[in-house]
Amino acid sequence: QQQVKQSPQSLIVQKGGISIINCAYENTAFDYFPWYQQFPGKGPALLIAIRPDVSEKKEGRFTISFNKSAKQFSLHIMDSQPGDSATYFCAAITNSGYALNFGKGTSLLVTP
Amino acid sequence: KAGVTQTPRYLIKTRGQQVTLSCSPISGHRSVSWYQQTPGQGLQFLFEYFSETQRNKGNFPGRFSGRQFSNSRSEMNVSTLELGDSALYLCASSLQTSGAQYFGPGTRLLVL
């Protein structure tokens, strides 16, 4: 059973545009919500993460928005660049857990 | 600090054989987790070790096993390989439970 649902499956954005990827979860015990970026042939790289006590976290061009009541969180990539073209995964883990629960991933293509 | 390293990077095996994959975590990280990544199932948790003890195991058959050594290095073993075991096997290390997990480049296993 997929504990974290991610959409869209694929996304095409023009250079300079905003990329938005959404995730939803059901388990209210989830305590930590990271986003990973994966390039072909590489392992996932931790991009940015948030805990449920804040509604937004920004690091450079990457922002996580978190809505605890709706059990949703999203990644916004501002000023998207061709180098951002990759697969993005959201994930969640409980405060006593050891296993990241991943979304199915979003393949992002940023066109020049 | 050096990142998570995994060896070998690529492996080709035939059905029925067994395989051992190795992972060296980031220095100071005592938690090591293993994940399987396939196009169909995405990223799935295999197991997690901390101080040589398996603390959690995912929904995989007993053919999948692992261990952790006193220096935190970890190995996973898959016996009686099946075609469906072809995947990217990823190791991740972390400093604490429910914290950031950092992934290695993975071992690409092809079972013929």
PDB file of C-alpha atoms in Angstrom:
ATOM      1  CA  GLN A   1       0.000   0.000   0.000  1.00  0.00           C
ATOM      2  CA  GLN A   2       1.466   3.301  -1.112  1.00  0.00           C
ATOM      3  CA  GLN A   3       1.666   5.471   2.009  1.00  0.00           C
ATOM      4  CA  VAL A   4       2.769   8.565   0.134  1.00  0.00           C
ATOM      5  CA  LYS A   5       1.024   9.551  -3.096  1.00  0.00           C
ATOM      6  CA  GLN A   6       2.911  11.808  -5.495  1.00  0.00           C
ATOM      7  CA  SER A   7       1.758  13.768  -8.533  1.00  0.00           C
ATOM      8  CA  PRO A   8       2.226  14.468 -11.341  1.00  0.00           C
ATOM      9  CA  GLN A   9       4.113  11.501 -12.723  1.00  0.00           C
ATOM     10  CA  SER A  10       5.843  13.749 -15.245  1.00  0.00           C
ATOM     11  CA  LEU A  11       6.204  17.470 -15.695  1.00  0.00           C
ATOM     12  CA  ILE A  12       7.537  19.701 -18.450  1.00  0.00           C
ATOM     13  CA  VAL A  13       8.410  23.284 -17.537  1.00  0.00           C
ATOM     14  CA  GLN A  14      10.055  26.041 -19.524  1.00  0.00           C
ATOM     15  CA  LYS A  15      13.316  27.515 -18.310  1.00  0.00           C
ATOM     16  CA  GLY A  16      12.609  30.218 -15.767  1.00  0.00           C
ATOM     17  CA  GLY A  17       9.229  28.786 -14.837  1.00  0.00           C
ATOM     18  CA  ILE A  18       8.022  27.303 -11.546  1.00  0.00           C
ATOM     19  CA  SER A  19       7.918  23.528 -11.111  1.00  0.00           C
ATOM     20  CA  ILE A  20       5.412  22.239  -8.568  1.00  0.00           C
ATOM     21  CA  ILE A  21       5.249  18.653  -7.332  1.00  0.00           C
ATOM     22  CA  ASN A  22       2.647  17.517  -4.832  1.00  0.00           C
ATOM     23  CA  CYS A  23       2.511  14.738  -2.269  1.00  0.00           C
ATOM     24  CA  ALA A  24      -0.183  13.489   0.080  1.00  0.00           C
ATOM     25  CA  TYR A  25      -0.038  11.111   3.029  1.00  0.00           C
ATOM     26  CA  GLU A  26      -2.407   9.430   5.446  1.00  0.00           C
ATOM     27  CA  ASN A  27      -0.250   8.392   8.382  1.00  0.00           C
ATOM     28  CA  THR A  28      -0.342  11.202  10.945  1.00  0.00           C
ATOM     29  CA  ALA A  29       2.642   9.650  12.719  1.00  0.00           C
ATOM     30  CA  PHE A  30       4.918  10.821   9.918  1.00  0.00           C
ATOM     31  CA  ASP A  31       7.354  13.281  11.414  1.00  0.00           C
ATOM     32  CA  TYR A  32       9.907  14.084   8.743  1.00  0.00           C
ATOM     33  CA  PHE A  33       9.303  14.834   5.070  1.00  0.00           C
ATOM     34  CA  PRO A  34      12.344  14.937   2.763  1.00  0.00           C
ATOM     35  CA  TRP A  35      12.561  15.497  -0.959  1.00  0.00           C
ATOM     36  CA  TYR A  36      15.161  13.721  -3.057  1.00  0.00           C
ATOM     37  CA  GLN A  37      16.535  14.493  -6.504  1.00  0.00           C
ATOM     38  CA  GLN A  38      17.836  11.658  -8.641  1.00  0.00           C
ATOM     39  CA  PHE A  39      19.761  11.872 -11.893  1.00  0.00           C
ATOM     40  CA  PRO A  40      20.071   8.836 -14.194  1.00  0.00           C
ATOM     41  CA  GLY A  41      22.688   6.406 -12.937  1.00  0.00           C
ATOM     42  CA  LYS A  42      22.969   8.116  -9.549  1.00  0.00           C
ATOM     43  CA  GLY A  43      21.546   7.549  -6.104  1.00  0.00           C
ATOM     44  CA  PRO A  44      18.886   9.908  -4.728  1.00  0.00           C
ATOM     45  CA  ALA A  45      20.343  13.092  -3.265  1.00  0.00           C
ATOM     46  CA  LEU A  46      18.670  14.818  -0.336  1.00  0.00           C
ATOM     47  CA  LEU A  47      17.399  18.171  -1.560  1.00  0.00           C
ATOM     48  CA  ILE A  48      15.389  19.697   1.253  1.00  0.00           C
ATOM     49  CA  ALA A  49      13.308  18.438   4.169  1.00  0.00           C
ATOM     50  CA  ILE A  50      10.681  19.686   6.592  1.00  0.00           C
ATOM     51  CA  ARG A  51       9.126  18.699   9.901  1.00  0.00           C
ATOM     52  CA  PRO A  52       5.383  19.244  10.528  1.00  0.00           C
ATOM     53  CA  ASP A  53       5.861  22.063  13.024  1.00  0.00           C
ATOM     54  CA  VAL A  54       6.570  24.541  10.201  1.00  0.00           C
ATOM     55  CA  SER A  55       4.463  25.362   7.149  1.00  0.00           C
ATOM     56  CA  GLU A  56       7.219  26.360   4.770  1.00  0.00           C
ATOM     57  CA  LYS A  57      10.952  25.920   4.312  1.00  0.00           C
ATOM     58  CA  LYS A  58      13.047  27.585   1.662  1.00  0.00           C
ATOM     59  CA  GLU A  59      16.556  26.758   0.503  1.00  0.00           C
ATOM     60  CA  GLY A  60      17.705  28.727  -2.492  1.00  0.00           C
ATOM     61  CA  ARG A  61      15.317  28.096  -5.379  1.00  0.00           C
ATOM     62  CA  PHE A  62      13.667  25.146  -3.598  1.00  0.00           C
ATOM     63  CA  THR A  63      10.701  25.570  -1.238  1.00  0.00           C
ATOM     64  CA  ILE A  64       8.629  23.012   0.634  1.00  0.00           C
ATOM     65  CA  SER A  65       5.083  23.999   1.534  1.00  0.00           C
ATOM     66  CA  PHE A  66       3.465  21.869   4.217  1.00  0.00           C
ATOM     67  CA  ASN A  67      -0.248  21.675   5.064  1.00  0.00           C
ATOM     68  CA  LYS A  68      -0.641  19.529   8.164  1.00  0.00           C
ATOM     69  CA  SER A  69      -4.453  19.631   8.262  1.00  0.00           C
ATOM     70  CA  ALA A  70      -4.727  18.527   4.633  1.00  0.00           C
ATOM     71  CA  LYS A  71      -1.860  16.044   5.022  1.00  0.00           C
ATOM     72  CA  GLN A  72      -0.200  17.413   1.934  1.00  0.00           C
ATOM     73  CA  PHE A  73       3.179  18.850   1.103  1.00  0.00           C
ATOM     74  CA  SER A  74       4.682  20.164  -2.078  1.00  0.00           C
ATOM     75  CA  LEU A  75       7.994  21.101  -3.639  1.00  0.00           C
ATOM     76  CA  HIS A  76       8.299  24.331  -5.571  1.00  0.00           C
ATOM     77  CA  ILE A  77      11.310  24.924  -7.799  1.00  0.00           C
ATOM     78  CA  MET A  78      11.555  28.588  -8.697  1.00  0.00           C
ATOM     79  CA  ASP A  79      13.354  29.800 -11.821  1.00  0.00           C
ATOM     80  CA  SER A  80      13.626  26.220 -13.083  1.00  0.00           C
ATOM     81  CA  GLN A  81      16.782  25.446 -15.068  1.00  0.00           C
ATOM     82  CA  PRO A  82      17.611  22.675 -17.566  1.00  0.00           C
ATOM     83  CA  GLY A  83      20.044  21.318 -14.976  1.00  0.00           C
ATOM     84  CA  ASP A  84      17.056  20.671 -12.689  1.00  0.00           C
ATOM     85  CA  SER A  85      15.821  18.015 -15.127  1.00  0.00           C
ATOM     86  CA  ALA A  86      15.739  14.889 -12.962  1.00  0.00           C
ATOM     87  CA  THR A  87      13.379  12.612 -11.072  1.00  0.00           C
ATOM     88  CA  TYR A  88      12.092  13.975  -7.773  1.00  0.00           C
ATOM     89  CA  PHE A  89      10.838  11.827  -4.925  1.00  0.00           C
ATOM     90  CA  CYS A  90       8.947  12.892  -1.849  1.00  0.00           C
ATOM     91  CA  ALA A  91       9.190  10.706   1.233  1.00  0.00           C
ATOM     92  CA  ALA A  92       7.994  10.475   4.805  1.00  0.00           C
ATOM     93  CA  ILE A  93       9.131   8.719   7.958  1.00  0.00           C
ATOM     94  CA  THR A  94       7.708   8.409  11.461  1.00  0.00           C
ATOM     95  CA  ASN A  95       9.465   9.720  14.552  1.00  0.00           C
ATOM     96  CA  SER A  96      10.249   6.196  15.670  1.00  0.00           C
ATOM     97  CA  GLY A  97      10.661   4.663  12.269  1.00  0.00           C
ATOM     98  CA  TYR A  98      13.614   3.634  10.250  1.00  0.00           C
ATOM     99  CA  ALA A  99      12.074   3.266   6.793  1.00  0.00           C
ATOM    100  CA  LEU A 100      11.495   6.083   4.364  1.00  0.00           C
ATOM    101  CA  ASN A 101       8.170   5.746   2.576  1.00  0.00           C
ATOM    102  CA  PHE A 102       8.627   7.111  -0.928  1.00  0.00           C
ATOM    103  CA  GLY A 103       6.254   8.516  -3.495  1.00  0.00           C
ATOM    104  CA  LYS A 104       6.435   7.045  -6.989  1.00  0.00           C
ATOM    105  CA  GLY A 105       8.506   9.941  -8.316  1.00  0.00           C
ATOM    106  CA  THR A 106       8.056  12.819 -10.757  1.00  0.00           C
ATOM    107  CA  SER A 107      10.137  13.064 -13.889  1.00  0.00           C
ATOM    108  CA  LEU A 108      10.847  16.766 -14.472  1.00  0.00           C
ATOM    109  CA  LEU A 109      12.036  18.112 -17.802  1.00  0.00           C
ATOM    110  CA  VAL A 110      12.997  21.759 -18.014  1.00  0.00           C
ATOM    111  CA  THR A 111      13.160  22.921 -21.613  1.00  0.00           C
ATOM    112  CA  PRO A 112      15.558  25.677 -22.725  1.00  0.00           C
TER     113      PRO A 112
ATOM    114  CA  LYS B   1      33.319  13.981   4.663  1.00  0.00           C
ATOM    115  CA  ALA B   2      33.227  11.185   2.164  1.00  0.00           C
ATOM    116  CA  GLY B   3      29.758  10.093   1.140  1.00  0.00           C
ATOM    117  CA  VAL B   4      28.180   6.669   1.233  1.00  0.00           C
ATOM    118  CA  THR B   5      30.088   4.210  -0.922  1.00  0.00           C
ATOM    119  CA  GLN B   6      28.744   1.012  -2.422  1.00  0.00           C
ATOM    120  CA  THR B   7      30.529  -1.835  -4.119  1.00  0.00           C
ATOM    121  CA  PRO B   8      30.353  -3.212  -6.655  1.00  0.00           C
ATOM    122  CA  ARG B   9      28.598  -0.668  -8.848  1.00  0.00           C
ATOM    123  CA  TYR B  10      27.413  -3.228 -11.392  1.00  0.00           C
ATOM    124  CA  LEU B  11      26.773  -6.937 -11.234  1.00  0.00           C
ATOM    125  CA  ILE B  12      25.483  -9.527 -13.653  1.00  0.00           C
ATOM    126  CA  LYS B  13      24.337 -12.848 -12.213  1.00  0.00           C
ATOM    127  CA  THR B  14      22.259 -15.767 -13.385  1.00  0.00           C
ATOM    128  CA  ARG B  15      19.120 -17.179 -11.799  1.00  0.00           C
ATOM    129  CA  GLY B  16      19.790 -19.340  -8.782  1.00  0.00           C
ATOM    130  CA  GLN B  17      23.068 -17.687  -7.865  1.00  0.00           C
ATOM    131  CA  GLN B  18      23.604 -15.574  -4.787  1.00  0.00           C
ATOM    132  CA  VAL B  19      25.076 -12.113  -4.462  1.00  0.00           C
ATOM    133  CA  THR B  20      26.591  -9.952  -1.726  1.00  0.00           C
ATOM    134  CA  LEU B  21      26.555  -6.171  -1.885  1.00  0.00           C
ATOM    135  CA  SER B  22      28.597  -3.902   0.337  1.00  0.00           C
ATOM    136  CA  CYS B  23      27.995  -0.455   1.794  1.00  0.00           C
ATOM    137  CA  SER B  24      30.231   1.901   3.747  1.00  0.00           C
ATOM    138  CA  PRO B  25      28.280   4.662   5.516  1.00  0.00           C
ATOM    139  CA  ILE B  26      29.313   8.247   6.093  1.00  0.00           C
ATOM    140  CA  SER B  27      31.847   8.431   8.894  1.00  0.00           C
ATOM    141  CA  GLY B  28      30.056   8.653  12.234  1.00  0.00           C
ATOM    142  CA  HIS B  29      26.726   7.368  10.917  1.00  0.00           C
ATOM    143  CA  ARG B  30      25.642   4.236  12.715  1.00  0.00           C
ATOM    144  CA  SER B  31      22.337   3.614  10.964  1.00  0.00           C
ATOM    145  CA  VAL B  32      22.406   1.925   7.565  1.00  0.00           C
ATOM    146  CA  SER B  33      19.301   1.225   5.492  1.00  0.00           C
ATOM    147  CA  TRP B  34      18.891  -0.674   2.247  1.00  0.00           C
ATOM    148  CA  TYR B  35      16.353   0.025  -0.486  1.00  0.00           C
ATOM    149  CA  GLN B  36      15.452  -1.638  -3.753  1.00  0.00           C
ATOM    150  CA  GLN B  37      14.589   0.585  -6.707  1.00  0.00           C
ATOM    151  CA  THR B  38      12.753  -0.741  -9.759  1.00  0.00           C
ATOM    152  CA  PRO B  39      10.786   1.087 -12.475  1.00  0.00           C
ATOM    153  CA  GLY B  40       7.584  -0.689 -11.505  1.00  0.00           C
ATOM    154  CA  GLN B  41       7.690  -0.623  -7.707  1.00  0.00           C
ATOM    155  CA  GLY B  42       9.797   2.471  -7.133  1.00  0.00           C
ATOM    156  CA  LEU B  43      11.871   2.719  -3.976  1.00  0.00           C
ATOM    157  CA  GLN B  44      11.107   0.051  -1.413  1.00  0.00           C
ATOM    158  CA  PHE B  45      12.625  -0.421   2.012  1.00  0.00           C
ATOM    159  CA  LEU B  46      14.512  -3.658   2.611  1.00  0.00           C
ATOM    160  CA  PHE B  47      15.961  -3.368   6.130  1.00  0.00           C
ATOM    161  CA  GLU B  48      17.768  -1.112   8.553  1.00  0.00           C
ATOM    162  CA  TYR B  49      20.675  -1.764  10.887  1.00  0.00           C
ATOM    163  CA  PHE B  50      21.982   0.125  13.861  1.00  0.00           C
ATOM    164  CA  SER B  51      24.920  -0.997  15.977  1.00  0.00           C
ATOM    165  CA  GLU B  52      24.943  -4.400  14.275  1.00  0.00           C
ATOM    166  CA  THR B  53      21.252  -5.007  15.041  1.00  0.00           C
ATOM    167  CA  GLN B  54      18.479  -5.203  12.489  1.00  0.00           C
ATOM    168  CA  ARG B  55      15.779  -2.878  13.760  1.00  0.00           C
ATOM    169  CA  ASN B  56      13.283  -3.057  10.932  1.00  0.00           C
ATOM    170  CA  LYS B  57      12.636  -5.173   7.866  1.00  0.00           C
ATOM    171  CA  GLY B  58      10.502  -4.485   4.830  1.00  0.00           C
ATOM    172  CA  ASN B  59       8.162  -6.818   3.044  1.00  0.00           C
ATOM    173  CA  PHE B  60      10.709  -8.923   1.181  1.00  0.00           C
ATOM    174  CA  PRO B  61      11.218 -12.695   1.184  1.00  0.00           C
ATOM    175  CA  GLY B  62      13.773 -14.357   3.411  1.00  0.00           C
ATOM    176  CA  ARG B  63      16.153 -14.657   0.460  1.00  0.00           C
ATOM    177  CA  PHE B  64      17.077 -11.072   1.235  1.00  0.00           C
ATOM    178  CA  SER B  65      19.272 -10.711   4.278  1.00  0.00           C
ATOM    179  CA  GLY B  66      21.837  -8.342   5.644  1.00  0.00           C
ATOM    180  CA  ARG B  67      24.240  -7.621   8.407  1.00  0.00           C
ATOM    181  CA  GLN B  68      26.211  -4.791   9.884  1.00  0.00           C
ATOM    182  CA  PHE B  69      29.724  -4.888  11.233  1.00  0.00           C
ATOM    183  CA  SER B  70      31.184  -3.145  14.263  1.00  0.00           C
ATOM    184  CA  ASN B  71      32.610  -0.380  12.026  1.00  0.00           C
ATOM    185  CA  SER B  72      29.044   0.286  10.725  1.00  0.00           C
ATOM    186  CA  ARG B  73      29.798  -1.111   7.291  1.00  0.00           C
ATOM    187  CA  SER B  74      26.942  -3.226   6.022  1.00  0.00           C
ATOM    188  CA  GLU B  75      26.377  -6.021   3.566  1.00  0.00           C
ATOM    189  CA  MET B  76      23.232  -7.374   2.025  1.00  0.00           C
ATOM    190  CA  ASN B  77      22.876 -10.805   0.520  1.00  0.00           C
ATOM    191  CA  VAL B  78      20.342 -12.159  -1.922  1.00  0.00           C
ATOM    192  CA  SER B  79      20.247 -15.926  -2.320  1.00  0.00           C
ATOM    193  CA  THR B  80      18.668 -17.986  -5.090  1.00  0.00           C
ATOM    194  CA  LEU B  81      18.397 -15.009  -7.409  1.00  0.00           C
ATOM    195  CA  GLU B  82      15.269 -14.544  -9.507  1.00  0.00           C
ATOM    196  CA  LEU B  83      14.804 -12.473 -12.649  1.00  0.00           C
ATOM    197  CA  GLY B  84      12.643 -10.069 -10.648  1.00  0.00           C
ATOM    198  CA  ASP B  85      15.549  -9.250  -8.358  1.00  0.00           C
ATOM    199  CA  SER B  86      17.079  -7.155 -11.130  1.00  0.00           C
ATOM    200  CA  ALA B  87      17.123  -3.675  -9.646  1.00  0.00           C
ATOM    201  CA  LEU B  88      19.191  -0.827  -8.309  1.00  0.00           C
ATOM    202  CA  TYR B  89      20.078  -1.563  -4.693  1.00  0.00           C
ATOM    203  CA  LEU B  90      20.641   1.544  -2.654  1.00  0.00           C
ATOM    204  CA  CYS B  91      22.241   1.965   0.713  1.00  0.00           C
ATOM    205  CA  ALA B  92      21.586   5.002   2.888  1.00  0.00           C
ATOM    206  CA  SER B  93      23.161   6.101   6.130  1.00  0.00           C
ATOM    207  CA  SER B  94      21.913   8.443   8.802  1.00  0.00           C
ATOM    208  CA  LEU B  95      23.017   9.922  12.075  1.00  0.00           C
ATOM    209  CA  GLN B  96      19.739   9.423  13.873  1.00  0.00           C
ATOM    210  CA  THR B  97      16.335   7.826  13.615  1.00  0.00           C
ATOM    211  CA  SER B  98      13.770   9.864  11.661  1.00  0.00           C
ATOM    212  CA  GLY B  99      16.481  12.108  10.332  1.00  0.00           C
ATOM    213  CA  ALA B 100      18.125  12.735   7.032  1.00  0.00           C
ATOM    214  CA  GLN B 101      19.191   9.644   5.120  1.00  0.00           C
ATOM    215  CA  TYR B 102      22.029   9.990   2.634  1.00  0.00           C
ATOM    216  CA  PHE B 103      22.171   7.593  -0.263  1.00  0.00           C
ATOM    217  CA  GLY B 104      25.065   5.973  -2.028  1.00  0.00           C
ATOM    218  CA  PRO B 105      25.270   5.594  -5.824  1.00  0.00           C
ATOM    219  CA  GLY B 106      23.741   2.127  -5.700  1.00  0.00           C
ATOM    220  CA  THR B 107      24.615  -1.265  -7.093  1.00  0.00           C
ATOM    221  CA  ARG B 108      22.931  -2.124 -10.370  1.00  0.00           C
ATOM    222  CA  LEU B 109      22.121  -5.872 -10.331  1.00  0.00           C
ATOM    223  CA  LEU B 110      21.058  -7.658 -13.492  1.00  0.00           C
ATOM    224  CA  VAL B 111      19.827 -11.225 -13.176  1.00  0.00           C
ATOM    225  CA  LEU B 112      19.810 -13.258 -16.396  1.00  0.00           C
TER     226      LEU B 112
END
